[in-house]
Each structure stands twice: as C-alpha cells, then as structure tokens.
Short mmCIF file of C-alpha atoms in Angstrom, two decimals:
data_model
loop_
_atom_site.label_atom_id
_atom_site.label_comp_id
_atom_site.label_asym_id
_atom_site.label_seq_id
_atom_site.Cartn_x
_atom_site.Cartn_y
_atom_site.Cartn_z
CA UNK U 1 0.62 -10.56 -25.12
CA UNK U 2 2.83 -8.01 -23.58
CA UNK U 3 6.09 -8.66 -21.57
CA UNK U 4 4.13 -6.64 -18.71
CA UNK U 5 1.34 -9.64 -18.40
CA UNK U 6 1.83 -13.28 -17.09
CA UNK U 7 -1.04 -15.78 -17.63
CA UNK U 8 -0.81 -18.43 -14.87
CA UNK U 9 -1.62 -21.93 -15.34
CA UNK U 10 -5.38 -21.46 -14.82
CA UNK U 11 -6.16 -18.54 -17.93
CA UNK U 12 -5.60 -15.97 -15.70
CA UNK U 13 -3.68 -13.08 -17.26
CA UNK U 14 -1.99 -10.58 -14.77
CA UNK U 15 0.50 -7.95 -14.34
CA UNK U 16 3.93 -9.28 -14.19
CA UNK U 17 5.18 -8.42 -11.25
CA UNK U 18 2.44 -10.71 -9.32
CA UNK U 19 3.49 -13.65 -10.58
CA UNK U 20 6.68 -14.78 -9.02
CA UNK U 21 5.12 -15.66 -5.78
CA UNK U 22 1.65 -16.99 -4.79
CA UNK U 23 1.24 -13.97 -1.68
CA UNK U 24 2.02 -11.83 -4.51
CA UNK U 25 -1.08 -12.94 -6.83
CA UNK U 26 -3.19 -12.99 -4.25
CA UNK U 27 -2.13 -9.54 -3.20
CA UNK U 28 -2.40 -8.00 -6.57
CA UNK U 29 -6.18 -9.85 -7.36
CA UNK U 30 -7.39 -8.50 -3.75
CA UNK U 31 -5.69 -5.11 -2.42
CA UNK U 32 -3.50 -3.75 -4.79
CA UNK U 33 -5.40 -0.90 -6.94
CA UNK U 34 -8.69 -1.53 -4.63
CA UNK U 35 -10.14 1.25 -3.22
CA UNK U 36 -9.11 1.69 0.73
CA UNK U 37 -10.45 3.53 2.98
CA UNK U 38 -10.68 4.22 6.95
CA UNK U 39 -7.95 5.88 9.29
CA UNK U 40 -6.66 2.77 10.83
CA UNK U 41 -5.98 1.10 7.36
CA UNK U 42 -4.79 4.06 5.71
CA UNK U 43 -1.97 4.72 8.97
CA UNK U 44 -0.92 0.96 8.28
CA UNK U 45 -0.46 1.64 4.78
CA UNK U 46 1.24 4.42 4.88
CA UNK U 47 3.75 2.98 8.01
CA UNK U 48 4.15 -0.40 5.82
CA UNK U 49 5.05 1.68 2.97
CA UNK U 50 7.71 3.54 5.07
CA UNK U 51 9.41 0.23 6.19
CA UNK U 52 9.65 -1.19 2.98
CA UNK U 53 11.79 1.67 1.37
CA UNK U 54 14.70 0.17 0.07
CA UNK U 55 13.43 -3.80 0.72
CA UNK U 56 11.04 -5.44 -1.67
CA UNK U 57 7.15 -5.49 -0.94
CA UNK U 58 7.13 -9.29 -0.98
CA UNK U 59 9.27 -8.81 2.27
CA UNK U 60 6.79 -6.46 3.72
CA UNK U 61 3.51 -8.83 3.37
CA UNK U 62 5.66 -11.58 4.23
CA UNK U 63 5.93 -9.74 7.87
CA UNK U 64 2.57 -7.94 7.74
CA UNK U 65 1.25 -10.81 10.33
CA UNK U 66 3.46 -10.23 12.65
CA UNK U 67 3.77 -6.04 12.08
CA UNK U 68 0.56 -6.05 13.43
CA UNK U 69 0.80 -7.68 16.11
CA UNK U 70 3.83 -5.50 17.41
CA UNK U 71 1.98 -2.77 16.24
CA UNK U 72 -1.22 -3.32 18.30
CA UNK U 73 -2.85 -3.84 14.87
CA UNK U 74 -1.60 -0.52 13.71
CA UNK U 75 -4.46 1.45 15.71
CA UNK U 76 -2.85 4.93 16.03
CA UNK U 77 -3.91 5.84 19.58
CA UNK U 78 -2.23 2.99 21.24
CA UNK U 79 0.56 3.19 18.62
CA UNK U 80 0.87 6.50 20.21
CA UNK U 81 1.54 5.27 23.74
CA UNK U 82 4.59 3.39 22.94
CA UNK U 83 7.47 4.18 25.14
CA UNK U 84 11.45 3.42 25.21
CA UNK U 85 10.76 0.27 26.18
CA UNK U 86 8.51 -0.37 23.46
CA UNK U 87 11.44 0.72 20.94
CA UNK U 88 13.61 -1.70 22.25
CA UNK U 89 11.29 -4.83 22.30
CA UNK U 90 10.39 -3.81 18.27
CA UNK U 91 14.08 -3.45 17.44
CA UNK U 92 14.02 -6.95 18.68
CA UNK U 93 11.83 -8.42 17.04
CA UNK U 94 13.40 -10.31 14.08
CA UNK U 95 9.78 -10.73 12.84
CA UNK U 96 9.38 -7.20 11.37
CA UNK U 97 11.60 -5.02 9.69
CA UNK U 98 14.36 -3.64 12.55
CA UNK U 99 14.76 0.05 11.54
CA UNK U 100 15.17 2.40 14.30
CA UNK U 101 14.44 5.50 11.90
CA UNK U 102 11.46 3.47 10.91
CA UNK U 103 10.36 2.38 14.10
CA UNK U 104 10.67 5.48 15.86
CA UNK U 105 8.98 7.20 12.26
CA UNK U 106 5.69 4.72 12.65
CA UNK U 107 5.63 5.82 16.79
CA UNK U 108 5.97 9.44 15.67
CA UNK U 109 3.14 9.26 13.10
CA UNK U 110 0.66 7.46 15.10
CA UNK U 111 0.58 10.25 17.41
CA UNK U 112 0.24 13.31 14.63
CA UNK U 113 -3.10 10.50 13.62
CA UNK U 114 -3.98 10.26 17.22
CA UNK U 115 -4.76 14.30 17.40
CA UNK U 116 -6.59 14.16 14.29
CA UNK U 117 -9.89 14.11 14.14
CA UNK U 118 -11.91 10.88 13.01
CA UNK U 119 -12.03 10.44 9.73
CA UNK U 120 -9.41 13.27 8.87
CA UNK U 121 -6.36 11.15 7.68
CA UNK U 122 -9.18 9.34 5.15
CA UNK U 123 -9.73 12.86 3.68
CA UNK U 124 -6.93 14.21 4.02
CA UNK U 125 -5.31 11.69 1.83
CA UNK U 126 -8.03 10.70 -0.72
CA UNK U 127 -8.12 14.47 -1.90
CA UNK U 128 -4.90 13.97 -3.90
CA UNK U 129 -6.75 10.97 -5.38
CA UNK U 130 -6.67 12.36 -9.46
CA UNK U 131 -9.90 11.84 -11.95
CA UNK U 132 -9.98 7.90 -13.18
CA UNK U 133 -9.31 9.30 -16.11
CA UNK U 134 -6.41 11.64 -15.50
CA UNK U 135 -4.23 9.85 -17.76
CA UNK U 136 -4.45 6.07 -20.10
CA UNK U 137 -3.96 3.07 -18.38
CA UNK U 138 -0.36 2.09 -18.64
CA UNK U 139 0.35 -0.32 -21.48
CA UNK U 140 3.65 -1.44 -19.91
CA UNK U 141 5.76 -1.15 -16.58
CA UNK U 142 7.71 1.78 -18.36
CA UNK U 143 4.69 3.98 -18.16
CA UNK U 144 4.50 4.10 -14.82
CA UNK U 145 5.74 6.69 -13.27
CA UNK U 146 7.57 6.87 -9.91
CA UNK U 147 6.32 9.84 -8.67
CA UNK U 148 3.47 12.43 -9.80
CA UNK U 149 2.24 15.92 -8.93
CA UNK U 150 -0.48 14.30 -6.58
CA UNK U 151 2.14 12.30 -5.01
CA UNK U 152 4.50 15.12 -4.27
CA UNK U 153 1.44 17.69 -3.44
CA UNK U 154 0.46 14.63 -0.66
CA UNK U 155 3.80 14.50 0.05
CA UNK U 156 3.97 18.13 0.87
CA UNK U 157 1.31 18.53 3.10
CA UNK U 158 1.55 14.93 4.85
CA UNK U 159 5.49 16.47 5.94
CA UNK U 160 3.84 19.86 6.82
CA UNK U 161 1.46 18.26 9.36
CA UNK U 162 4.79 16.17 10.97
CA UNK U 163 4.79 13.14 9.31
CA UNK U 164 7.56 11.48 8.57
CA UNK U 165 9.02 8.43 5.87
CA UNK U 166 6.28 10.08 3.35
CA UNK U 167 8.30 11.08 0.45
CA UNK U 168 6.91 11.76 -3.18
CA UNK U 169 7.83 8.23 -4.43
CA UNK U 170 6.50 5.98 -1.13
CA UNK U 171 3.36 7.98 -1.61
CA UNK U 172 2.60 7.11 -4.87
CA UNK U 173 3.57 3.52 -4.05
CA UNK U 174 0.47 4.28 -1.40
CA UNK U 175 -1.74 5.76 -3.75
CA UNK U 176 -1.29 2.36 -6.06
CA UNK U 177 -1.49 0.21 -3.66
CA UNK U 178 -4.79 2.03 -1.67
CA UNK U 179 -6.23 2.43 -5.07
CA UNK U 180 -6.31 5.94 -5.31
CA UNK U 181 -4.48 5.48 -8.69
CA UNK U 182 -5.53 2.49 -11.29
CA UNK U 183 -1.83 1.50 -12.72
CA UNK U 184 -3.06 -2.35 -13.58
CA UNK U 185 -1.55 -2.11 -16.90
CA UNK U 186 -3.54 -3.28 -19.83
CA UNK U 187 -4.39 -7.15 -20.48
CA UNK U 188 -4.58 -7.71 -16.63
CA UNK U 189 -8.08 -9.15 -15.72
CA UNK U 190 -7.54 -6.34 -13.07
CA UNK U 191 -7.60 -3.69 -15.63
CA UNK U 192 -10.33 -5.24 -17.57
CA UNK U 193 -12.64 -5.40 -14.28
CA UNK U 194 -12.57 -2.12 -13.60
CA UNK U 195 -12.07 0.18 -10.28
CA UNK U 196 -16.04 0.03 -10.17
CA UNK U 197 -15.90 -3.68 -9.38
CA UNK U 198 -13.07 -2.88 -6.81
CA UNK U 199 -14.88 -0.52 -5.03
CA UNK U 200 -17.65 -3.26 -4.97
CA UNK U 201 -15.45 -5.49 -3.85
CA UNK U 202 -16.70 -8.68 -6.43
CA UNK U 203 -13.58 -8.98 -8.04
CA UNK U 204 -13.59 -12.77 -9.23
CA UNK U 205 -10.16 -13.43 -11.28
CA UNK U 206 -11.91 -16.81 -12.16
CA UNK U 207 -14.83 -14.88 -14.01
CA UNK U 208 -12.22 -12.70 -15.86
CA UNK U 209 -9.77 -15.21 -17.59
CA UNK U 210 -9.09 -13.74 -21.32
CA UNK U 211 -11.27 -14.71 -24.18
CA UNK U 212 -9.91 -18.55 -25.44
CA UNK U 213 -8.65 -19.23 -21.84
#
C-alpha cells in the first residue's frame, strides 16, 4: 500500500496525514472532502482557514470549541458588531489563535457577509467548485497541488468584494476541506466511498475497511 495511506488498528485504511492524532481521523472520516454548504459554515471556514496560515490544522480544531464561542458561533451579523473592545478581549484570549491581522481580518469579513444577501456567500463560492472529474484522484500527497486556477479565480473575486486572508493557496485548503474538491488520495476508504455518499452524509469507515481487513 502506498506511503500516502495508513491502516489503523481496526482495517481502516486512510490518508496519511489523519493518522497521527485521533481529532485528526475523526476529522478526515467526517468533514474533510464532505460537501458543505450554508453561509454561516462557509464564513467559519473560510475565517478558520485564515487563522491557521502558517500553524498546523491540528492546532486550529484543537481551538475550534472555543473560536466559536468568541466568535458568537461565527454568525456574520453579530461578528459584524464587534467593537475595540471586542479586539482586545479576543487578543486575550489564549484559547484561540491571538493574531491581530487575523482578528481584525475575521471582524472585517463578517461584515462584507453581513451585506450580502442570504445565501450569496454559498454561491458565490461553490461556483469555482470544478467537474468531479476535472482531473484523477491523486495517487499520492505529491499530486496535490497547492493552488489551482479555481482557487486563484475564487481568490480573485473573494479580494475584489473586500475580503481579506483569502489567498490562492488558503482557498484551495477551503475548497478541500468544504469538499468542493475530492483530493482523498487513492486506497483511502474515503476515496473508495465516494463524494455521493458524502453528500448523503452515510459515510461509515467501519463498512469500508479494505478487502482482507
């Protein structure tokens, strides 16, 4: 089996990256590559995304708890409210990530999502979503690329509207993660499923343990 795929002690074979920590495998069997949708979870994304450039995700889920509840649960209109003194009482907070760019990014954003109408940030970013079958699913790590026209097109027009922290590469981080992309790389019981069964939401690692296991 390749490098890129980890079978844990129950059969179950996954991509390599998940399986150094336990909130990592249960990430990658449950969110990462599943299809996401609605304004509210897409603005978290995309603000979770911005804190963790240059930090490691694990860090970021590890605090995702307690980003929300600073964040008011990351609903844009009240994110939008957020004054000085709301600055300082995030910057400290030693349970998120203390980034005054960041912080001040994540206030800024809410309110370009707050003016949008319902439903618009959903479209707006699932249009850069390419065919499932834009390109093979990765056999390895090295495959996946960093950045992509869809990325940098989102990118584009995510900056042009006033957003900030949405570079090319933390976009396509996004589009993984929110499923817009499929990059579960081959002999992953992700890959194997399917994005149908994501979408669906019956994804069952137990049910898809390789052949022997």
């Amino acid at each position: 089996m390749s490098l890129d795929v980890a079978v844990d002690e129950t059969g179950v074979a996954r991509c390599a990256w998940a399986d150094s920590d336990s909130e990592y495998r249960r990430y990658h069997d449950e969110e990462w590559g599943t299809p996401l949708h609605g304004d509210r979870a897409l603005f978290e994304k995309m603000s979770l995304e911005g804190f963790q450039a240059g930090l490691s995700w694990i860090t970021i889920l590890r605090k995702r708890p307690r980003f929300r509840e600073a964040f008011a649960g990351f609903e844009p209109e009240a994110i939008a409210q957020f004054g000085d003194d709301d600055i300082e009482r995030l910057m400290a907070d030693a349970g998120i990530v203390r980034n005054r760019a960041k912080i001040l990014a994540t206030i800024s954003n809410a309110r370009v999502v707050a003016e949008m109408a319902e439903g618009e940030l959903d479209e707006l970013m699932w249009s850069f979503a390419p065919p499932a079958d834009a390109r093979p699913r990765p056999r390895s790590f090295a495959e996946i690329p960093a950045t992509t026209p869809e990325s940098k097109a989102m990118s584009k027009v995510l900056l042009a509207r006033g957003f900030r922290f949405v570079g090319p590469t933390t976009m396509y981080a996004l589009m993984q993660s929110a499923g817009m992309v499929d990059d579960h790389v081959e002999g992953c019981w992700r890959a194997a499923s399917g994005s149908s069964a994501a979408a669906r939401g019956d994804l069952s690692p137990s049910s898809r343990r390789p052949a022997g296991a």
